[in-house]
Coordinates of C-alpha atoms and ligand atoms in Angstrom, one line a residue:
Chain A
M1 CA 361.5 214.0 229.7
S2 CA 361.7 210.4 230.8
T3 CA 361.0 207.6 228.4
A4 CA 360.7 204.8 230.9
T5 CA 357.0 203.9 231.4
Y6 CA 355.7 204.1 234.9
V7 CA 354.6 201.0 236.7
S8 CA 352.1 201.2 239.6
K9 CA 353.8 200.3 242.8
R10 CA 352.3 202.1 245.7
A11 CA 348.8 200.5 245.6
G12 CA 349.4 196.8 246.1
D13 CA 348.8 194.3 243.3
G14 CA 345.2 193.4 243.8
K15 CA 342.8 192.8 240.9
V16 CA 339.1 193.5 240.9
T17 CA 337.2 190.5 242.3
L18 CA 333.6 190.0 243.3
P19 CA 334.4 189.6 247.0
R20 CA 336.3 192.9 246.9
V21 CA 333.4 194.7 245.1
V22 CA 331.1 193.3 247.8
T23 CA 333.4 194.8 250.5
A24 CA 333.3 198.1 248.6
E25 CA 329.5 198.1 248.4
W26 CA 329.3 197.4 252.1
I27 CA 331.6 200.3 252.8
K28 CA 329.4 202.5 250.6
F29 CA 326.2 201.3 252.3
R30 CA 327.3 201.7 255.8
S31 CA 329.0 205.1 255.2
L32 CA 325.7 206.8 254.3
R33 CA 323.6 208.1 257.2
S34 CA 320.4 207.7 255.1
S35 CA 321.0 203.9 255.0
W36 CA 320.8 203.6 258.8
I37 CA 318.0 206.1 259.2
T38 CA 315.8 204.3 256.6
L39 CA 316.5 200.9 258.2
V40 CA 315.6 202.2 261.6
V41 CA 312.4 203.7 260.2
A42 CA 311.6 200.3 258.6
A43 CA 312.1 198.5 261.9
A44 CA 310.1 201.1 263.8
L45 CA 307.2 200.8 261.4
T46 CA 307.2 197.1 261.6
I47 CA 307.3 197.0 265.4
G48 CA 305.3 200.1 266.1
F49 CA 302.4 199.5 263.7
G50 CA 302.3 195.8 264.7
A51 CA 301.9 196.8 268.4
L52 CA 299.4 199.5 267.5
F53 CA 297.2 197.1 265.5
C54 CA 297.4 194.5 268.3
W55 CA 296.5 197.0 271.0
A56 CA 293.6 198.4 269.0
T57 CA 292.1 195.0 268.3
M58 CA 292.5 193.9 271.8
S59 CA 290.8 196.9 273.2
R60 CA 287.9 196.6 270.8
W61 CA 287.7 192.8 270.9
D62 CA 284.5 192.6 273.0
H63 CA 282.7 194.7 270.5
L64 CA 283.9 192.9 267.3
P65 CA 281.4 191.1 265.2
A66 CA 281.7 187.3 265.3
E67 CA 282.9 186.9 261.7
E68 CA 285.8 189.3 262.4
R69 CA 286.7 187.3 265.5
A70 CA 286.6 184.1 263.5
A71 CA 289.0 185.6 260.8
F72 CA 291.4 186.9 263.4
T73 CA 295.0 185.5 263.1
P74 CA 297.2 186.8 265.9
A75 CA 300.5 186.0 264.1
E76 CA 299.6 187.9 261.0
H77 CA 298.0 190.7 263.0
S78 CA 301.2 191.4 264.9
L79 CA 303.1 191.7 261.6
R80 CA 300.8 194.1 259.8
G81 CA 303.4 196.9 260.1
F82 CA 305.1 195.2 257.2
F83 CA 302.8 197.1 254.8
M84 CA 304.5 200.4 255.7
A85 CA 308.0 198.9 256.3
Q86 CA 308.1 197.5 252.7
M87 CA 307.8 201.0 251.4
A88 CA 310.8 202.2 253.5
I89 CA 312.8 199.2 252.3
G90 CA 311.7 199.8 248.7
V91 CA 312.8 203.4 248.9
L92 CA 316.2 202.4 250.3
G93 CA 316.7 199.7 247.7
V94 CA 316.0 202.3 244.9
L95 CA 318.3 204.8 246.6
V96 CA 321.2 202.4 246.8
V97 CA 321.4 202.6 243.0
T98 CA 319.8 206.0 242.0
G99 CA 321.7 207.8 244.7
E100 CA 324.8 207.0 242.7
Y101 CA 323.3 208.3 239.5
S102 CA 322.0 211.5 241.0
T103 CA 325.4 212.4 242.5
G104 CA 327.6 211.2 239.7
M105 CA 329.1 208.5 242.0
I106 CA 328.2 205.9 239.5
R107 CA 331.0 207.0 237.2
A108 CA 333.5 206.4 239.9
S109 CA 331.9 203.0 240.7
L110 CA 331.9 201.9 237.1
S111 CA 335.4 203.3 236.4
A112 CA 336.7 201.2 239.3
V113 CA 334.7 198.1 238.1
P114 CA 334.4 198.6 234.3
K115 CA 332.9 195.1 233.9
R116 CA 329.9 196.7 235.7
L117 CA 327.9 193.6 236.5
P118 CA 329.8 192.9 239.7
V119 CA 328.6 196.2 241.0
L120 CA 325.0 195.2 240.6
W121 CA 325.5 191.7 242.1
A122 CA 327.4 193.2 245.0
K123 CA 324.8 195.8 245.6
A124 CA 322.1 193.2 245.6
L125 CA 324.1 190.9 247.9
V126 CA 324.9 193.6 250.4
F127 CA 321.5 195.2 250.4
G128 CA 319.7 191.8 250.4
A129 CA 321.7 190.5 253.4
V130 CA 321.3 193.7 255.4
T131 CA 317.6 193.8 254.7
W132 CA 317.1 190.2 255.6
V133 CA 318.9 190.6 258.9
V134 CA 317.1 193.9 259.9
A135 CA 313.7 192.7 258.6
T136 CA 313.8 189.3 260.3
A137 CA 315.0 190.8 263.5
S138 CA 312.3 193.5 263.6
V139 CA 309.6 191.0 262.5
L140 CA 310.6 188.8 265.4
V141 CA 310.4 191.7 267.8
A142 CA 307.1 192.8 266.3
F143 CA 305.8 189.2 266.8
F144 CA 306.7 188.9 270.4
V145 CA 305.6 192.5 271.3
G146 CA 302.3 191.9 269.5
Q147 CA 301.7 188.6 271.2
S148 CA 302.5 190.0 274.7
I149 CA 299.8 192.7 274.0
L150 CA 297.3 190.2 272.7
A151 CA 297.9 188.0 275.8
G152 CA 295.8 190.6 277.7
K153 CA 292.8 188.9 276.2
H154 CA 294.4 185.5 275.7
L155 CA 294.4 186.0 272.0
D156 CA 298.1 185.3 271.6
T157 CA 299.8 182.5 269.7
T158 CA 303.4 181.1 269.7
L159 CA 306.0 180.2 267.1
S160 CA 305.2 176.6 267.6
A161 CA 301.6 176.9 266.5
P162 CA 301.0 175.5 262.9
G163 CA 302.3 177.8 260.2
V164 CA 303.5 180.6 262.5
T165 CA 307.2 180.0 262.1
R166 CA 306.8 180.0 258.4
V167 CA 304.8 183.3 258.5
V168 CA 307.3 185.1 260.8
F169 CA 310.4 184.1 258.9
G170 CA 308.6 184.3 255.6
M171 CA 307.9 188.0 256.3
G172 CA 311.7 188.6 256.6
L173 CA 312.1 186.8 253.2
Y174 CA 309.3 188.7 251.6
L175 CA 310.7 192.1 252.7
T176 CA 314.2 191.0 251.4
A177 CA 312.6 190.1 248.0
V178 CA 311.0 193.6 247.9
G179 CA 314.3 195.2 248.6
L180 CA 316.0 193.3 245.8
L181 CA 313.1 194.2 243.4
A182 CA 313.7 197.8 244.3
V183 CA 317.4 197.5 243.6
A184 CA 316.6 196.1 240.1
L185 CA 313.9 198.8 239.4
G186 CA 316.4 201.5 240.6
T187 CA 319.0 200.2 238.1
L188 CA 316.4 200.0 235.3
I189 CA 315.0 203.5 235.9
R190 CA 318.2 205.3 237.3
N191 CA 316.1 208.1 238.7
T192 CA 315.1 208.3 242.4
A193 CA 311.5 209.6 241.9
G194 CA 310.8 207.3 239.0
G195 CA 312.3 204.3 240.9
I196 CA 310.3 204.9 244.0
A197 CA 307.1 205.5 242.0
S198 CA 307.6 202.2 240.2
V199 CA 308.1 200.3 243.5
F200 CA 304.9 201.8 244.8
G201 CA 303.2 201.0 241.5
V202 CA 304.2 197.3 241.6
L203 CA 303.5 196.8 245.3
M204 CA 300.4 198.9 245.9
V205 CA 298.9 200.3 242.7
L206 CA 298.8 197.1 240.7
P207 CA 296.8 195.2 243.3
L208 CA 294.3 198.1 243.5
L209 CA 294.0 198.5 239.7
S210 CA 293.4 194.8 239.2
E211 CA 290.4 195.0 241.4
A212 CA 288.8 197.1 238.7
L213 CA 289.0 194.2 236.3
P214 CA 286.0 191.9 235.6
S215 CA 285.9 189.4 238.4
S216 CA 286.2 186.5 236.0
W217 CA 289.7 187.9 235.1
Q218 CA 290.7 188.8 238.7
D219 CA 291.1 185.2 239.7
H220 CA 293.6 184.7 236.9
I221 CA 295.6 187.8 237.6
V222 CA 295.3 189.0 241.2
P223 CA 297.0 186.0 242.9
Y224 CA 299.9 186.2 240.6
L225 CA 300.9 189.8 241.1
P226 CA 304.3 190.1 242.8
S227 CA 303.0 191.4 246.1
N228 CA 300.1 189.0 246.4
A229 CA 302.1 186.0 245.3
G230 CA 304.9 186.8 247.8
Q231 CA 302.6 187.6 250.7
A232 CA 301.1 184.1 250.4
L233 CA 304.1 183.0 252.4
T234 CA 303.1 185.4 255.2
H235 CA 299.5 184.0 255.6
V236 CA 298.8 181.2 258.1
T237 CA 296.0 179.9 255.9
Q238 CA 295.4 180.7 252.3
A239 CA 292.4 182.7 251.1
P240 CA 290.4 181.2 248.2
H241 CA 292.4 181.6 244.9
E242 CA 295.5 182.6 246.8
M243 CA 298.7 180.8 245.7
A244 CA 300.2 178.3 248.1
P245 CA 302.9 179.8 250.4
W246 CA 306.1 178.5 248.8
P247 CA 305.0 178.5 245.2
G248 CA 303.7 182.1 245.8
F249 CA 307.1 183.2 247.2
G250 CA 308.8 181.3 244.4
L251 CA 306.9 183.3 241.9
L252 CA 307.9 186.6 243.6
C253 CA 311.5 185.4 243.5
G254 CA 311.0 184.7 239.8
Y255 CA 309.9 188.3 239.2
V256 CA 312.9 189.5 241.2
V257 CA 315.3 187.4 239.1
V258 CA 313.7 188.7 235.8
A259 CA 314.0 192.3 237.0
L260 CA 317.6 191.8 238.1
V261 CA 318.6 190.2 234.8
A262 CA 316.9 193.1 232.9
A263 CA 318.7 195.5 235.1
A264 CA 322.0 193.8 234.4
A265 CA 321.4 193.9 230.7
V266 CA 320.6 197.6 230.8
L267 CA 323.5 198.4 233.1
K268 CA 326.0 196.6 230.8
R269 CA 324.7 198.4 227.7
R270 CA 323.9 201.9 228.6
D271 CA 326.3 204.9 228.8
A272 CA 327.0 205.8 232.4
Chain B
M1 CA 350.1 205.4 226.4
I2 CA 346.6 206.2 225.2
E3 CA 345.5 205.4 221.7
A4 CA 342.3 206.5 220.1
V5 CA 341.4 205.1 216.7
G6 CA 338.6 206.6 214.7
L7 CA 336.5 207.4 217.8
T8 CA 333.0 208.5 217.0
K9 CA 330.1 209.1 219.3
S10 CA 326.6 210.1 218.3
Y11 CA 323.8 211.0 220.7
G12 CA 320.8 210.6 218.5
P13 CA 321.2 213.0 215.6
K14 CA 324.0 214.9 217.4
T15 CA 327.6 213.8 216.6
A16 CA 329.6 214.8 219.6
V17 CA 332.9 213.2 218.5
Q18 CA 333.8 212.3 214.9
D19 CA 336.5 210.0 213.6
L20 CA 339.0 211.2 216.3
S21 CA 342.4 209.5 216.2
F22 CA 345.3 210.4 218.4
S23 CA 347.9 209.0 220.7
V24 CA 349.1 210.3 224.0
R25 CA 352.7 209.5 225.0
P26 CA 354.1 208.8 228.4
G27 CA 356.6 211.1 230.1
I28 CA 355.0 214.4 229.2
V29 CA 351.8 216.3 230.0
T30 CA 349.5 216.4 227.0
G31 CA 346.9 219.1 226.8
F32 CA 343.5 218.3 225.4
L33 CA 342.0 221.6 224.2
G34 CA 338.8 222.7 222.6
P35 CA 336.0 225.2 223.0
N36 CA 332.8 224.3 224.9
G37 CA 331.0 221.4 223.5
A38 CA 334.0 220.3 221.4
G39 CA 333.7 216.7 222.7
K40 CA 336.6 216.6 225.3
S41 CA 334.6 215.1 228.1
T42 CA 332.8 212.7 225.8
T43 CA 336.2 211.5 224.5
M44 CA 337.5 211.0 228.0
R45 CA 334.4 209.0 229.0
M46 CA 334.9 206.8 226.0
L47 CA 338.6 206.3 227.0
L48 CA 337.2 205.0 230.3
G49 CA 334.6 202.8 228.8
L50 CA 331.8 204.8 230.5
D51 CA 330.3 205.7 227.1
T52 CA 330.5 203.2 224.3
P53 CA 331.8 204.6 221.0
T54 CA 329.4 204.6 218.1
S55 CA 332.4 203.4 216.1
G56 CA 336.2 203.3 216.6
H57 CA 337.9 202.2 219.8
A58 CA 340.4 203.4 222.4
T59 CA 343.1 201.5 224.3
V60 CA 345.1 202.4 227.3
N61 CA 348.5 200.7 227.6
G62 CA 347.5 198.4 224.8
R63 CA 344.2 197.2 226.1
R64 CA 340.6 198.4 226.3
Y65 CA 340.1 200.1 229.7
A66 CA 337.5 197.5 230.7
D67 CA 339.8 194.6 229.9
H68 CA 342.4 195.6 232.5
P69 CA 342.1 193.3 235.5
A70 CA 343.0 196.2 237.8
P71 CA 341.9 199.3 236.0
L72 CA 342.5 201.8 238.8
R73 CA 346.2 200.8 239.0
E74 CA 346.4 201.4 235.2
V75 CA 344.4 204.6 234.8
G76 CA 343.4 207.3 237.2
A77 CA 340.7 209.6 236.1
M78 CA 338.9 212.7 237.2
L79 CA 335.9 213.5 235.2
E80 CA 334.1 216.8 234.6
A81 CA 331.2 216.4 236.9
R82 CA 332.1 215.3 240.4
A83 CA 331.9 211.6 240.7
I84 CA 331.3 211.5 244.5
H85 CA 328.3 210.8 246.6
T86 CA 327.5 213.9 248.5
G87 CA 326.5 212.1 251.6
R88 CA 329.7 210.2 252.1
S89 CA 332.9 211.4 253.7
A90 CA 336.0 211.9 251.5
R91 CA 337.8 209.1 253.3
N92 CA 335.0 206.6 253.0
H93 CA 334.6 207.4 249.3
L94 CA 338.3 206.6 248.8
L95 CA 338.1 203.5 251.0
A96 CA 335.2 202.1 249.0
L97 CA 337.1 202.7 245.7
A98 CA 340.3 201.2 247.2
A99 CA 338.4 198.1 248.4
T100 CA 337.5 197.1 244.8
H101 CA 341.2 196.6 244.1
G102 CA 342.3 195.5 247.6
I103 CA 344.3 198.8 247.8
P104 CA 345.5 199.1 251.4
T105 CA 344.1 201.8 253.8
S106 CA 347.6 203.2 254.1
R107 CA 347.4 204.2 250.5
V108 CA 344.1 206.0 251.0
D109 CA 345.6 208.1 253.8
E110 CA 348.7 208.7 251.6
V111 CA 346.6 210.3 248.8
I112 CA 344.5 212.2 251.3
D113 CA 347.7 213.8 252.6
L114 CA 349.1 214.3 249.1
V115 CA 346.2 216.5 248.1
G116 CA 346.0 218.2 251.5
L117 CA 342.6 217.0 252.6
R118 CA 343.6 215.4 255.9
E119 CA 341.6 218.0 258.0
V120 CA 338.4 217.5 256.2
A121 CA 338.7 213.8 255.1
R122 CA 336.0 212.7 257.6
R123 CA 333.5 215.4 256.6
R124 CA 330.7 214.9 254.1
A125 CA 331.9 215.5 250.6
G126 CA 328.6 217.4 249.9
G127 CA 329.9 220.3 251.9
F128 CA 333.2 220.6 250.1
S129 CA 334.1 223.8 248.2
L130 CA 334.8 223.6 244.5
G131 CA 338.6 223.4 245.2
M132 CA 338.3 220.7 247.9
G133 CA 336.1 218.7 245.5
Q134 CA 338.8 219.0 242.8
R135 CA 341.4 217.8 245.3
L136 CA 339.3 214.9 246.2
G137 CA 338.9 214.1 242.5
I138 CA 342.7 214.2 242.1
A139 CA 343.1 211.9 245.2
S140 CA 340.7 209.4 243.6
A141 CA 342.6 209.5 240.4
L142 CA 346.0 208.9 242.2
L143 CA 344.6 206.2 244.4
G144 CA 345.8 203.3 242.3
D145 CA 349.2 204.9 241.7
P146 CA 348.4 204.6 238.0
A147 CA 350.7 204.9 235.0
T148 CA 348.1 206.9 233.1
L149 CA 346.1 209.9 234.3
I150 CA 343.1 211.4 232.5
L151 CA 341.9 214.6 234.1
D152 CA 339.0 216.7 232.8
E153 CA 339.5 220.3 233.6
P154 CA 341.3 219.8 236.9
V155 CA 342.1 223.5 237.4
N156 CA 338.4 224.5 237.0
G157 CA 337.4 226.5 240.0
L158 CA 340.8 226.5 241.7
D159 CA 342.4 229.6 243.1
P160 CA 345.9 230.7 241.8
E161 CA 347.6 228.7 244.5
G162 CA 345.6 225.6 243.6
I163 CA 346.4 226.1 239.9
L164 CA 350.1 226.3 240.6
W165 CA 349.8 223.2 242.7
I166 CA 348.1 221.2 239.9
R167 CA 350.6 222.5 237.4
N168 CA 353.5 221.3 239.4
L169 CA 351.8 218.0 240.3
L170 CA 351.0 217.2 236.7
K171 CA 354.6 217.9 235.6
S172 CA 356.1 215.8 238.4
L173 CA 353.7 212.9 237.6
A174 CA 354.7 213.1 233.9
A175 CA 358.4 213.3 234.9
E176 CA 358.0 209.9 236.7
G177 CA 357.2 208.5 233.3
R178 CA 353.4 208.6 233.5
T179 CA 351.0 209.4 230.6
V180 CA 349.1 212.5 231.6
L181 CA 346.1 213.8 229.5
V182 CA 344.5 217.0 230.8
S183 CA 341.7 218.8 229.2
S184 CA 341.3 222.6 229.4
H185 CA 339.7 225.6 227.7
L186 CA 342.7 227.7 228.5
M187 CA 345.5 227.7 226.0
S188 CA 347.7 229.9 228.2
E189 CA 347.4 227.5 231.1
M190 CA 348.3 224.6 228.9
A191 CA 351.2 226.4 227.4
L192 CA 352.7 226.5 230.9
T193 CA 351.8 222.9 231.8
A194 CA 351.8 220.8 228.7
E195 CA 354.5 219.8 226.2
H196 CA 352.1 218.5 223.6
L197 CA 348.6 219.6 222.5
I198 CA 345.7 217.8 221.0
V199 CA 343.1 220.4 219.9
I200 CA 339.6 219.4 218.8
G201 CA 336.6 221.4 217.7
R202 CA 333.1 220.1 216.9
G203 CA 334.3 216.6 217.7
R204 CA 337.1 216.6 215.1
L205 CA 340.8 216.8 215.4
I206 CA 342.1 220.2 214.6
A207 CA 345.7 220.0 215.7
D208 CA 348.1 217.5 217.2
T209 CA 351.2 219.4 217.8
S210 CA 353.9 220.2 220.3
V211 CA 353.4 223.3 222.4
A212 CA 356.7 224.8 221.1
D213 CA 355.4 224.5 217.5
F214 CA 352.1 225.9 218.4
T215 CA 353.6 228.9 220.1
A216 CA 356.0 229.6 217.2
G217 CA 353.1 229.4 214.8
A218 CA 351.1 231.8 216.9
S219 CA 353.6 234.5 216.5
R220 CA 352.6 235.6 213.0
G221 CA 350.3 238.3 214.2
G222 CA 350.7 241.2 211.8
V223 CA 352.4 244.6 212.2
R224 CA 351.2 247.7 213.8
V225 CA 352.1 250.9 212.1
R226 CA 351.6 254.5 213.3
T227 CA 352.3 257.2 210.8
P228 CA 351.1 260.8 210.0
Q229 CA 350.7 259.6 206.4
A230 CA 348.4 256.8 207.0
D231 CA 346.2 257.1 203.9
E232 CA 349.2 257.3 201.7
L233 CA 350.9 254.3 203.3
A234 CA 347.7 252.3 203.2
V235 CA 347.5 252.7 199.4
L236 CA 351.1 251.6 199.0
L237 CA 350.8 248.6 201.3
R238 CA 347.7 247.3 199.5
E239 CA 349.9 246.9 196.4
L240 CA 352.3 244.6 198.3
P241 CA 351.4 241.0 197.3
G242 CA 349.6 239.2 200.1
A243 CA 349.4 242.2 202.5
M244 CA 346.1 243.0 204.1
V245 CA 345.7 246.5 205.7
A246 CA 343.2 247.5 208.3
V247 CA 342.7 251.0 209.4
E248 CA 342.3 251.2 213.1
D249 CA 340.0 253.5 215.0
E250 CA 343.0 255.2 216.6
P251 CA 344.0 258.0 214.2
G252 CA 347.1 257.3 212.1
V253 CA 347.3 253.6 213.0
L254 CA 347.2 250.7 210.6
T255 CA 347.4 247.0 211.1
V256 CA 349.1 245.1 208.4
E257 CA 348.8 241.3 208.0
G258 CA 350.4 239.0 205.6
T259 CA 353.7 240.7 205.6
D260 CA 356.4 241.5 208.1
S261 CA 357.8 244.7 209.7
E262 CA 360.9 244.7 207.5
A263 CA 358.9 244.9 204.3
V264 CA 356.7 247.6 205.7
G265 CA 359.7 249.6 206.9
R266 CA 361.5 249.3 203.5
L267 CA 358.4 250.3 201.6
A268 CA 357.9 253.4 203.8
A269 CA 361.6 254.4 203.3
E270 CA 361.3 254.0 199.6
H271 CA 358.4 256.4 199.5
R272 CA 359.7 258.7 202.2
V273 CA 356.8 258.0 204.5
V274 CA 357.4 259.0 208.1
L275 CA 356.9 256.2 210.7
Y276 CA 356.4 256.9 214.4
E277 CA 355.9 253.3 215.3
L278 CA 356.5 249.9 213.6
T279 CA 355.6 247.0 215.9
P280 CA 355.4 243.3 215.1
R281 CA 352.3 242.3 216.9
Q282 CA 352.4 238.9 218.6
A283 CA 349.1 237.2 218.7
S284 CA 348.6 235.8 222.2
L285 CA 348.3 232.1 222.6
E286 CA 344.7 232.6 223.4
E287 CA 344.1 234.5 220.2
A288 CA 345.9 231.8 218.2
F289 CA 343.8 229.2 219.8
M290 CA 340.6 231.1 219.0
E291 CA 341.8 231.6 215.5
L292 CA 342.4 227.8 215.2
T293 CA 339.1 226.8 216.5
R294 CA 337.0 229.7 215.1
D295 CA 335.1 227.6 212.6
A296 CA 334.7 224.8 215.1
V297 CA 333.1 226.8 217.9
E298 CA 329.9 225.0 219.1
Y299 CA 328.2 227.7 221.1
E300 CA 329.1 231.3 220.3
A301 CA 327.8 234.8 220.7
V302 CA 325.8 236.0 217.7
V303 CA 328.4 238.6 216.7
R304 CA 332.0 237.6 217.1
P305 CA 334.4 240.4 218.2
A306 CA 336.9 239.4 215.5
E307 CA 334.3 240.0 212.8
L308 CA 333.5 243.4 214.1
V309 CA 337.1 244.4 213.7
K310 CA 337.3 243.1 210.2
E311 CA 334.1 244.9 209.2
S312 CA 335.2 248.2 210.6
A313 CA 338.5 247.8 208.9
A314 CA 337.1 247.0 205.4
Ligands
LIG401 N1 324.8 212.3 227.2 C1 324.7 213.2 226.1 N2 323.6 213.3 225.4 C2 323.4 214.1 224.4 N3 324.4 215.0 224.0 C3 325.5 215.0 224.7 C4 325.8 214.1 225.8 N4 327.0 214.3 226.2 C5 327.5 215.3 225.4 N5 326.6 215.7 224.5 C6 326.9 216.7 223.5 O1 328.1 216.4 222.9 C7 328.8 217.6 222.6 C8 330.2 217.4 223.3 O2 330.1 217.6 224.7 P1 331.3 217.4 225.7 O3 330.7 217.6 227.0 O4 332.1 216.3 225.4 O5 332.1 218.7 225.3 P2 333.4 219.4 226.1 O6 334.4 219.6 225.1 O7 333.7 218.6 227.3 O8 332.8 220.8 226.5 P3 333.1 221.7 227.8 O9 334.4 222.4 227.5 O10 332.0 222.6 227.8 O11 333.2 220.8 229.0 C9 328.0 218.7 223.2 O12 327.3 219.3 222.1 C10 327.0 218.1 224.1 O13 325.8 218.8 224.1
LIG402 MG1 333.7 219.0 229.2

């Protein structure tokens, strides 16, 4: 029996730092095939549905009623695939966290980083950055593909038209915020099915449910729902009662921050 | 050095660990034993700060686990359930853990070789056999070259070769001066691996003893006597103070507890009883362990074999 206490020597002398945890989360993210498959699906939905909507509208254009023609906005139309893409991004954002709980990986993650919060911040940072890049790139592609289709009837617009740049880049920001909201909900709920259901609930069911409210209430609630507030940034002109673009997106960011702070509090406190 | 002071953990009304205090010294392998549900895994999770104790606290090398600036270089752990994402390769799993501490890639490859996973390191961990999964768990634990190792049932699911490998690995790690805490259900396995034992049952400390003392204590196991005059001898033995006699199913065989073979032999000679056999019976370590934890078994069959024996003997 030896009495000298062992001192670690073969593993460097690094401490846990936030940049290192970010590197670790990036390795984790890129080493799962499901990450890439879901991102490709999100991009394909954005571009594919955008093109499909543009093509359908263009081919029916001559038969469309006048009021529909008047309401037509080519920029928004080419980005309508976002509605499906936000679900793919929401699912992936949930999985980034709940995939660790369902496999037990979370115990390894939290043993390596027992302060815990850096894990959440790093996940949000990595997933937010990846989502922003992929979403912005695919939104740009969807925009140009859509406009080239609409050009067949000279319905197309350009990035330099009023509000269009804001709408195109705003869509990338909106999708990023949705991804971060999903990371927070995944951390709060810790269960894949429940997390995905809650993302669907917030983004799709809440707006539908609120339409059942008396119309005098609707004006006070509907515009301030996370999805509607954030999507204000992706509209060229605002509908009546809709929030202004940047305040609307600011409110969505507020919801995301609240959700992330709640997730942090829960992650710190709960047993892993 | 691991120290637990008054560790208590309740899950709702259920108390999994109650007022548990012990310390684990460096330089030896310490076995952490207890029947199913005794609270071994819960205790280990509390040592790692994964579960917060309801009361009490635990330190590793003088600090709470979470207060170490580089926890993986302080403590390496392998927990009961596999803590590995099934979709990720073994190497990427280790690379991600290493990245949190700036541990170089060369160390990742080193531990992969050490546990013999080189061939499969780039395959998805989800497809690993039980034994490969355990090896990956050991590799994760050794990654930071830690002074303290906490391993929850590392031999679980390993073949004999794997068990031998773990046994030797743990001994050599301890011989380097590390603190090694290993949980197990198997007393016999721990007797071969560990030098010290911490035994718990129903969340409470039952024994904190060296393996040598435990083994010595386990040897008082009664005396087996075979005689053609069994009934006569049984009457005589029952008069010996402290002796308990059980008549076995096998004709002419008695089991005597609470006395030794010398006393039985002398008594038989005094009363001219013929003995065919007089054997001090050594309780196996496993029996001694079950004896020790009998009242602290969490989940048990409705009728215990030990009780059956007593009843038929009475
Ligand atoms: N998260 C939890 N929630 C509720 N009860 C729990 C939880 N974890 C453990 N328990 C209970 O605490 C007790 C101790 O469990 P633990 O897993 O620590 O035992 P163990 O000694 O590791 O058992 P085994 O040998 O079967 O692995 C058990 O009764 C178990 O049901
Ligand atoms: Mg256990």
